[in-house]
């Protein structure tokens, strides 16, 4: 787990090493254990290292293999690297160290761009071929690891975060109106390849981009599971599905133990992280380090779920850490949390993960986390209204249940010059639902959320906040083989028991029932969902600042109405609409965007 960056020139000039160094410095917190820069003519790579596998200098990056003519930078973890290493040794490859990075380099030489089909894990990889001048960029199947791009005539820059590209300079920071519409409609989700800035794009998940020495490029998507009923599972009973999911989940959790340092768990007290903890205990992980966070209650809203995380901690005798955060501590961390965001994210638990990661990183480097289970196993409230509908029939139902605003609502928020002529967010969903490979509206929604929403909300949130403190977070529910299996589960089993029916039944076979048979909880941060005091002041000041007025994104009358009654308008996901606007403005100001 690390931070990577680089520049590729196509105009006959040498790469700007000073720009790469600025990007690398911006990424320093992602990799506190080492740094490296490599440059050769039109190409330069930078890297910041978090040492988790092969702690020696043999795992340092950028990694060069003069014999094979390859140089690579890599962020993430390949969980099956020991098996791939043995396979490659059988083909005659010689290894200097024991890192997964070296396995990727040799694997690329053996299989070319098809190396991605062999990798099990989370990864963003960039490989340069000395002899051809070709550079290849690759991102993992579920987009757990980010890869941002900034292209100008004659040049391509890439980095693990958007702010790193800003640090390099010469980026078009004009707001992208389509991305802005997505942000306001889709709970701050901006689907790849867009970002809120015109000059920055992101490589989509499960994508390989090949860039030739002359700047021409091509992309292909290498993985896309169908959400359909498959012949191999015909005749499966409910118990058969439970058995299959449990077996695959055990494998996923076991895979994510590969490390040369200890692995802990972010334990929220919900089904997902509790199930991970129970399965790790079954793997013989005694004295497992677990971590939970809680906040002060605000506006009658509770700020912790310690009662449930304590049950799991006591059951498995974990080395449990309860982290309590005061209101003043939360306010003090907001600015730093916003600075850590690669893109603006409105979910109220971003600050929770940021503060949790700060504490956890003081005692451990690697944790497993429960993100992804709701999207993969049907745990959200907008799936049941889709039951019995075809994908085409499901678009309106999905939009009503999930969207923060419809197109008319966006028009009430934005100044006219920023409003797109059509409802681009609904059009995006409709096009996605219309793609083949989804049997029902529920299948289409699960596919959309797994491929898009999951990547640019919970997964990005966890990557940004943990890596801000040099902490590696692994997500077992996003093992691609588990996701493939879940995609085949009949919707009626996914939606049973008010959602996540199969996973709940699996859970009862592993962990205490009282953690499962209770109302669904959220990672609560009341001071963000119920704005008052210092947090409200921070948001109000950002939206009424001179910078905000000059930017002119939002209608003043709409902002004024929200400020007068800051908690009157909540989104279907319980988000605060004033916070949504204020967070975007805070993010733009934090990153120096005029």
JSON list of N, CA and C in Angstrom, two decimals, residues 279-313:
[
{"chain": "A", "resi": 279, "resn": "UNK", "atom": "N", "xyz": [-14.68, -14.67, 11.61]},
{"chain": "A", "resi": 279, "resn": "UNK", "atom": "CA", "xyz": [-13.97, -15.56, 10.69]},
{"chain": "A", "resi": 279, "resn": "UNK", "atom": "C", "xyz": [-12.47, -15.52, 10.94]},
{"chain": "A", "resi": 280, "resn": "UNK", "atom": "N", "xyz": [-11.93, -14.37, 11.29]},
{"chain": "A", "resi": 280, "resn": "UNK", "atom": "CA", "xyz": [-10.51, -14.30, 11.63]},
{"chain": "A", "resi": 280, "resn": "UNK", "atom": "C", "xyz": [-10.22, -15.12, 12.89]},
{"chain": "A", "resi": 281, "resn": "UNK", "atom": "N", "xyz": [-11.16, -15.08, 13.84]},
{"chain": "A", "resi": 281, "resn": "UNK", "atom": "CA", "xyz": [-10.98, -15.90, 15.04]},
{"chain": "A", "resi": 281, "resn": "UNK", "atom": "C", "xyz": [-10.98, -17.38, 14.67]},
{"chain": "A", "resi": 282, "resn": "UNK", "atom": "N", "xyz": [-11.84, -17.77, 13.73]},
{"chain": "A", "resi": 282, "resn": "UNK", "atom": "CA", "xyz": [-11.85, -19.16, 13.27]},
{"chain": "A", "resi": 282, "resn": "UNK", "atom": "C", "xyz": [-10.52, -19.54, 12.61]},
{"chain": "A", "resi": 283, "resn": "UNK", "atom": "N", "xyz": [-9.84, -18.53, 12.03]},
{"chain": "A", "resi": 283, "resn": "UNK", "atom": "CA", "xyz": [-8.54, -18.78, 11.41]},
{"chain": "A", "resi": 283, "resn": "UNK", "atom": "C", "xyz": [-7.41, -18.86, 12.43]},
{"chain": "A", "resi": 284, "resn": "UNK", "atom": "N", "xyz": [-7.77, -18.72, 13.72]},
{"chain": "A", "resi": 284, "resn": "UNK", "atom": "CA", "xyz": [-6.76, -18.84, 14.77]},
{"chain": "A", "resi": 284, "resn": "UNK", "atom": "C", "xyz": [-6.10, -17.54, 15.16]},
{"chain": "A", "resi": 285, "resn": "UNK", "atom": "N", "xyz": [-6.71, -16.41, 14.79]},
{"chain": "A", "resi": 285, "resn": "UNK", "atom": "CA", "xyz": [-6.13, -15.11, 15.13]},
{"chain": "A", "resi": 285, "resn": "UNK", "atom": "C", "xyz": [-6.50, -14.76, 16.58]},
{"chain": "A", "resi": 286, "resn": "UNK", "atom": "N", "xyz": [-5.71, -15.19, 17.53]},
{"chain": "A", "resi": 286, "resn": "UNK", "atom": "CA", "xyz": [-5.94, -14.87, 18.94]},
{"chain": "A", "resi": 286, "resn": "UNK", "atom": "C", "xyz": [-5.35, -13.50, 19.26]},
{"chain": "A", "resi": 287, "resn": "UNK", "atom": "N", "xyz": [-5.99, -12.79, 20.19]},
{"chain": "A", "resi": 287, "resn": "UNK", "atom": "CA", "xyz": [-5.50, -11.47, 20.55]},
{"chain": "A", "resi": 287, "resn": "UNK", "atom": "C", "xyz": [-5.60, -10.47, 19.42]},
{"chain": "A", "resi": 288, "resn": "UNK", "atom": "N", "xyz": [-6.55, -10.69, 18.51]},
{"chain": "A", "resi": 288, "resn": "UNK", "atom": "CA", "xyz": [-6.73, -9.83, 17.34]},
{"chain": "A", "resi": 288, "resn": "UNK", "atom": "C", "xyz": [-7.01, -8.39, 17.79]},
{"chain": "A", "resi": 289, "resn": "UNK", "atom": "N", "xyz": [-6.32, -7.43, 17.20]},
{"chain": "A", "resi": 289, "resn": "UNK", "atom": "CA", "xyz": [-6.55, -6.02, 17.53]},
{"chain": "A", "resi": 289, "resn": "UNK", "atom": "C", "xyz": [-7.79, -5.52, 16.80]},
{"chain": "A", "resi": 290, "resn": "UNK", "atom": "N", "xyz": [-8.77, -4.99, 17.54]},
{"chain": "A", "resi": 290, "resn": "UNK", "atom": "CA", "xyz": [-9.99, -4.44, 16.96]},
{"chain": "A", "resi": 290, "resn": "UNK", "atom": "C", "xyz": [-10.18, -3.02, 17.45]},
{"chain": "A", "resi": 291, "resn": "UNK", "atom": "N", "xyz": [-10.84, -2.19, 16.62]},
{"chain": "A", "resi": 291, "resn": "UNK", "atom": "CA", "xyz": [-10.94, -0.77, 16.89]},
{"chain": "A", "resi": 291, "resn": "UNK", "atom": "C", "xyz": [-12.34, -0.26, 16.58]},
{"chain": "A", "resi": 292, "resn": "UNK", "atom": "N", "xyz": [-12.94, 0.48, 17.53]},
{"chain": "A", "resi": 292, "resn": "UNK", "atom": "CA", "xyz": [-14.25, 1.09, 17.34]},
{"chain": "A", "resi": 292, "resn": "UNK", "atom": "C", "xyz": [-14.17, 2.55, 17.74]},
{"chain": "A", "resi": 293, "resn": "UNK", "atom": "N", "xyz": [-15.04, 3.38, 17.13]},
{"chain": "A", "resi": 293, "resn": "UNK", "atom": "CA", "xyz": [-15.04, 4.81, 17.42]},
{"chain": "A", "resi": 293, "resn": "UNK", "atom": "C", "xyz": [-16.45, 5.26, 17.75]},
{"chain": "A", "resi": 294, "resn": "UNK", "atom": "N", "xyz": [-16.55, 6.26, 18.63]},
{"chain": "A", "resi": 294, "resn": "UNK", "atom": "CA", "xyz": [-17.85, 6.82, 18.99]},
{"chain": "A", "resi": 294, "resn": "UNK", "atom": "C", "xyz": [-17.75, 8.32, 19.18]},
{"chain": "A", "resi": 295, "resn": "UNK", "atom": "N", "xyz": [-18.89, 9.02, 18.97]},
{"chain": "A", "resi": 295, "resn": "UNK", "atom": "CA", "xyz": [-18.95, 10.47, 19.05]},
{"chain": "A", "resi": 295, "resn": "UNK", "atom": "C", "xyz": [-20.01, 10.90, 20.05]},
{"chain": "A", "resi": 296, "resn": "UNK", "atom": "N", "xyz": [-19.95, 12.16, 20.44]},
{"chain": "A", "resi": 296, "resn": "UNK", "atom": "CA", "xyz": [-20.96, 12.71, 21.32]},
{"chain": "A", "resi": 296, "resn": "UNK", "atom": "C", "xyz": [-22.30, 12.76, 20.61]},
{"chain": "A", "resi": 297, "resn": "UNK", "atom": "N", "xyz": [-23.38, 12.57, 21.37]},
{"chain": "A", "resi": 297, "resn": "UNK", "atom": "CA", "xyz": [-24.72, 12.68, 20.81]},
{"chain": "A", "resi": 297, "resn": "UNK", "atom": "C", "xyz": [-25.03, 14.14, 20.50]},
{"chain": "A", "resi": 298, "resn": "UNK", "atom": "N", "xyz": [-25.76, 14.35, 19.39]},
{"chain": "A", "resi": 298, "resn": "UNK", "atom": "CA", "xyz": [-26.16, 15.70, 18.99]},
{"chain": "A", "resi": 298, "resn": "UNK", "atom": "C", "xyz": [-27.58, 15.63, 18.46]},
{"chain": "A", "resi": 299, "resn": "UNK", "atom": "N", "xyz": [-28.42, 16.57, 18.89]},
{"chain": "A", "resi": 299, "resn": "UNK", "atom": "CA", "xyz": [-29.79, 16.62, 18.38]},
{"chain": "A", "resi": 299, "resn": "UNK", "atom": "C", "xyz": [-30.58, 15.35, 18.64]},
{"chain": "A", "resi": 300, "resn": "UNK", "atom": "N", "xyz": [-30.28, 14.66, 19.75]},
{"chain": "A", "resi": 300, "resn": "UNK", "atom": "CA", "xyz": [-30.98, 13.44, 20.08]},
{"chain": "A", "resi": 300, "resn": "UNK", "atom": "C", "xyz": [-30.50, 12.21, 19.34]},
{"chain": "A", "resi": 301, "resn": "UNK", "atom": "N", "xyz": [-29.44, 12.34, 18.53]},
{"chain": "A", "resi": 301, "resn": "UNK", "atom": "CA", "xyz": [-28.91, 11.22, 17.77]},
{"chain": "A", "resi": 301, "resn": "UNK", "atom": "C", "xyz": [-27.71, 10.63, 18.49]},
{"chain": "A", "resi": 302, "resn": "UNK", "atom": "N", "xyz": [-27.76, 9.32, 18.69]},
{"chain": "A", "resi": 302, "resn": "UNK", "atom": "CA", "xyz": [-26.66, 8.64, 19.34]},
{"chain": "A", "resi": 302, "resn": "UNK", "atom": "C", "xyz": [-25.43, 8.62, 18.45]},
{"chain": "A", "resi": 303, "resn": "UNK", "atom": "N", "xyz": [-24.25, 8.63, 19.08]},
{"chain": "A", "resi": 303, "resn": "UNK", "atom": "CA", "xyz": [-23.02, 8.74, 18.32]},
{"chain": "A", "resi": 303, "resn": "UNK", "atom": "C", "xyz": [-22.11, 7.54, 18.39]},
{"chain": "A", "resi": 304, "resn": "UNK", "atom": "N", "xyz": [-22.60, 6.40, 18.90]},
{"chain": "A", "resi": 304, "resn": "UNK", "atom": "CA", "xyz": [-21.73, 5.22, 18.90]},
{"chain": "A", "resi": 304, "resn": "UNK", "atom": "C", "xyz": [-22.58, 3.95, 18.91]},
{"chain": "A", "resi": 305, "resn": "UNK", "atom": "N", "xyz": [-21.93, 2.85, 18.59]},
{"chain": "A", "resi": 305, "resn": "UNK", "atom": "CA", "xyz": [-22.55, 1.53, 18.65]},
{"chain": "A", "resi": 305, "resn": "UNK", "atom": "C", "xyz": [-21.65, 0.59, 19.45]},
{"chain": "A", "resi": 306, "resn": "UNK", "atom": "N", "xyz": [-21.05, 1.12, 20.51]},
{"chain": "A", "resi": 306, "resn": "UNK", "atom": "CA", "xyz": [-20.14, 0.33, 21.33]},
{"chain": "A", "resi": 306, "resn": "UNK", "atom": "C", "xyz": [-20.83, -0.90, 21.94]},
{"chain": "A", "resi": 307, "resn": "UNK", "atom": "N", "xyz": [-22.14, -0.79, 22.20]},
{"chain": "A", "resi": 307, "resn": "UNK", "atom": "CA", "xyz": [-22.84, -1.92, 22.82]},
{"chain": "A", "resi": 307, "resn": "UNK", "atom": "C", "xyz": [-22.71, -3.17, 21.97]},
{"chain": "A", "resi": 308, "resn": "UNK", "atom": "N", "xyz": [-22.67, -3.02, 20.64]},
{"chain": "A", "resi": 308, "resn": "UNK", "atom": "CA", "xyz": [-22.58, -4.18, 19.76]},
{"chain": "A", "resi": 308, "resn": "UNK", "atom": "C", "xyz": [-21.13, -4.59, 19.50]},
{"chain": "A", "resi": 309, "resn": "UNK", "atom": "N", "xyz": [-20.26, -3.61, 19.33]},
{"chain": "A", "resi": 309, "resn": "UNK", "atom": "CA", "xyz": [-18.85, -3.96, 19.12]},
{"chain": "A", "resi": 309, "resn": "UNK", "atom": "C", "xyz": [-18.27, -4.63, 20.37]},
{"chain": "A", "resi": 310, "resn": "UNK", "atom": "N", "xyz": [-18.77, -4.24, 21.54]},
{"chain": "A", "resi": 310, "resn": "UNK", "atom": "CA", "xyz": [-18.29, -4.87, 22.78]},
{"chain": "A", "resi": 310, "resn": "UNK", "atom": "C", "xyz": [-18.66, -6.35, 22.83]},
{"chain": "A", "resi": 311, "resn": "UNK", "atom": "N", "xyz": [-19.84, -6.68, 22.30]},
{"chain": "A", "resi": 311, "resn": "UNK", "atom": "CA", "xyz": [-20.27, -8.08, 22.29]},
{"chain": "A", "resi": 311, "resn": "UNK", "atom": "C", "xyz": [-19.27, -8.92, 21.51]},
{"chain": "A", "resi": 312, "resn": "UNK", "atom": "N", "xyz": [-18.86, -8.43, 20.35]},
{"chain": "A", "resi": 312, "resn": "UNK", "atom": "CA", "xyz": [-17.92, -9.17, 19.51]},
{"chain": "A", "resi": 312, "resn": "UNK", "atom": "C", "xyz": [-16.54, -9.22, 20.16]},
{"chain": "A", "resi": 313, "resn": "UNK", "atom": "N", "xyz": [-16.11, -8.09, 20.69]},
{"chain": "A", "resi": 313, "resn": "UNK", "atom": "CA", "xyz": [-14.79, -8.04, 21.31]},
{"chain": "A", "resi": 313, "resn": "UNK", "atom": "C", "xyz": [-14.69, -9.03, 22.49]}
]
